[in-house]
Coordinates of C-alpha atoms in Angstrom, one line a residue:
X1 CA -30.8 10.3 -30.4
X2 CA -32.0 13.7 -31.6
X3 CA -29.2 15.6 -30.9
X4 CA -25.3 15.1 -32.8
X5 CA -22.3 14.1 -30.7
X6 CA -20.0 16.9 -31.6
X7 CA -23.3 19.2 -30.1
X8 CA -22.9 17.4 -26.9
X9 CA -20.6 19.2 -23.8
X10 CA -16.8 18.0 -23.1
X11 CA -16.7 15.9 -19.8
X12 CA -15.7 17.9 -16.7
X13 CA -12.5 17.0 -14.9
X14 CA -12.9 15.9 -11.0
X15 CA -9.6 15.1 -9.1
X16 CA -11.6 13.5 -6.1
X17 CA -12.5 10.7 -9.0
X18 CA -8.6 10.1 -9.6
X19 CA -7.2 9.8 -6.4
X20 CA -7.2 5.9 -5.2
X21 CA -9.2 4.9 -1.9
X22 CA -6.7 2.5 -1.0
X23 CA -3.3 1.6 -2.2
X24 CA -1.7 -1.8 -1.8
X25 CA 2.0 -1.9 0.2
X26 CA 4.5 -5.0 -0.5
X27 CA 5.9 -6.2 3.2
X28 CA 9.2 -7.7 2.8
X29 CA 11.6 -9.9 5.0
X30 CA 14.7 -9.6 4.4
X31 CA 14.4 -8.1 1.1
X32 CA 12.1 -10.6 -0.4
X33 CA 7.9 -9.9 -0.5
X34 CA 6.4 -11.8 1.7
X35 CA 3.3 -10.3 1.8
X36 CA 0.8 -7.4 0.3
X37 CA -1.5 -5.3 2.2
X38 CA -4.0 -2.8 1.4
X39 CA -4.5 0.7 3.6
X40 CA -5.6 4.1 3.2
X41 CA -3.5 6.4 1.2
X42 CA -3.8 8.5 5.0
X43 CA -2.6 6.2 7.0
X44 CA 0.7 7.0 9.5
X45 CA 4.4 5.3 9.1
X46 CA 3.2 3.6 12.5
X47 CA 0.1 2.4 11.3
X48 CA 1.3 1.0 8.8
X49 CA 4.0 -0.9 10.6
X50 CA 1.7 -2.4 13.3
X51 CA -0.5 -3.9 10.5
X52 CA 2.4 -5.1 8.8
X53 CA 3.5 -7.0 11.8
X54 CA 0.5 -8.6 12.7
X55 CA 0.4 -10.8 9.5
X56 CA 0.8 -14.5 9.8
X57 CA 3.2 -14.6 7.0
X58 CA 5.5 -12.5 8.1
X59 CA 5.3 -13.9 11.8
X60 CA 6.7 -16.5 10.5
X61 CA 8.9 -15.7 8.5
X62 CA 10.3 -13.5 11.6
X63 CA 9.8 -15.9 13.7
X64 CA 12.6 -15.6 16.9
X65 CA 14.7 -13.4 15.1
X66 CA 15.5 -10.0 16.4
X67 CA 14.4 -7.0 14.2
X68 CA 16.8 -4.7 13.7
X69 CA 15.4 -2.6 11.5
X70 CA 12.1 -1.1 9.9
X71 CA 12.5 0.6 6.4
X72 CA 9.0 2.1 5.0
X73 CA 9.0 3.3 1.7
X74 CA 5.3 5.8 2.1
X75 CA 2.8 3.9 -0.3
X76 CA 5.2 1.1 -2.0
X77 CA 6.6 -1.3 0.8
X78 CA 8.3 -1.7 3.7
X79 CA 10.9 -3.9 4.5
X80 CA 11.7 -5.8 7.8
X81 CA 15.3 -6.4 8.2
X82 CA 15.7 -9.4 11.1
X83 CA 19.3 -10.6 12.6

């Protein structure tokens, strides 16, 4: 090392480097997780949902019970309320 640290440049700040490539989204039944997913922070409300409701987990834990509703909560959770 030849040269001193307080000679050397401060880092440069890049805000592609801080923003997460995927984010991970609690689905609950019924107000209680049931399952975790991972998307892209870009994905749709839709999206979202359909992936959500292809997971074995919660199939079952739908099971023949209607859904009556659908609350999402962008990049936390979303919660499937069944009757």
């Amino acid at each position: 090392n030849t040269e001193s640290i307080n000679l050397a440049p401060w880092p440069v700040y890049d805000q592609t480097k801080m923003t997460s490539q995927e984010i991970s989204i609690a689905i609950q039944v019924n107000g209680k997780v049931r399952e975790v997913i991972t998307v892209s922070p870009s994905s749709s409300n839709e999206e979202i949902q359909k992936i959500a409701l292809e997971q074995k987990m919660v199939v079952k834990w739908i099971g023949d019970q209607e859904i009556k509703k659908i609350i999402i909560v962008k990049g936390k959770l979303i919660n499937i309320v069944t009757g």
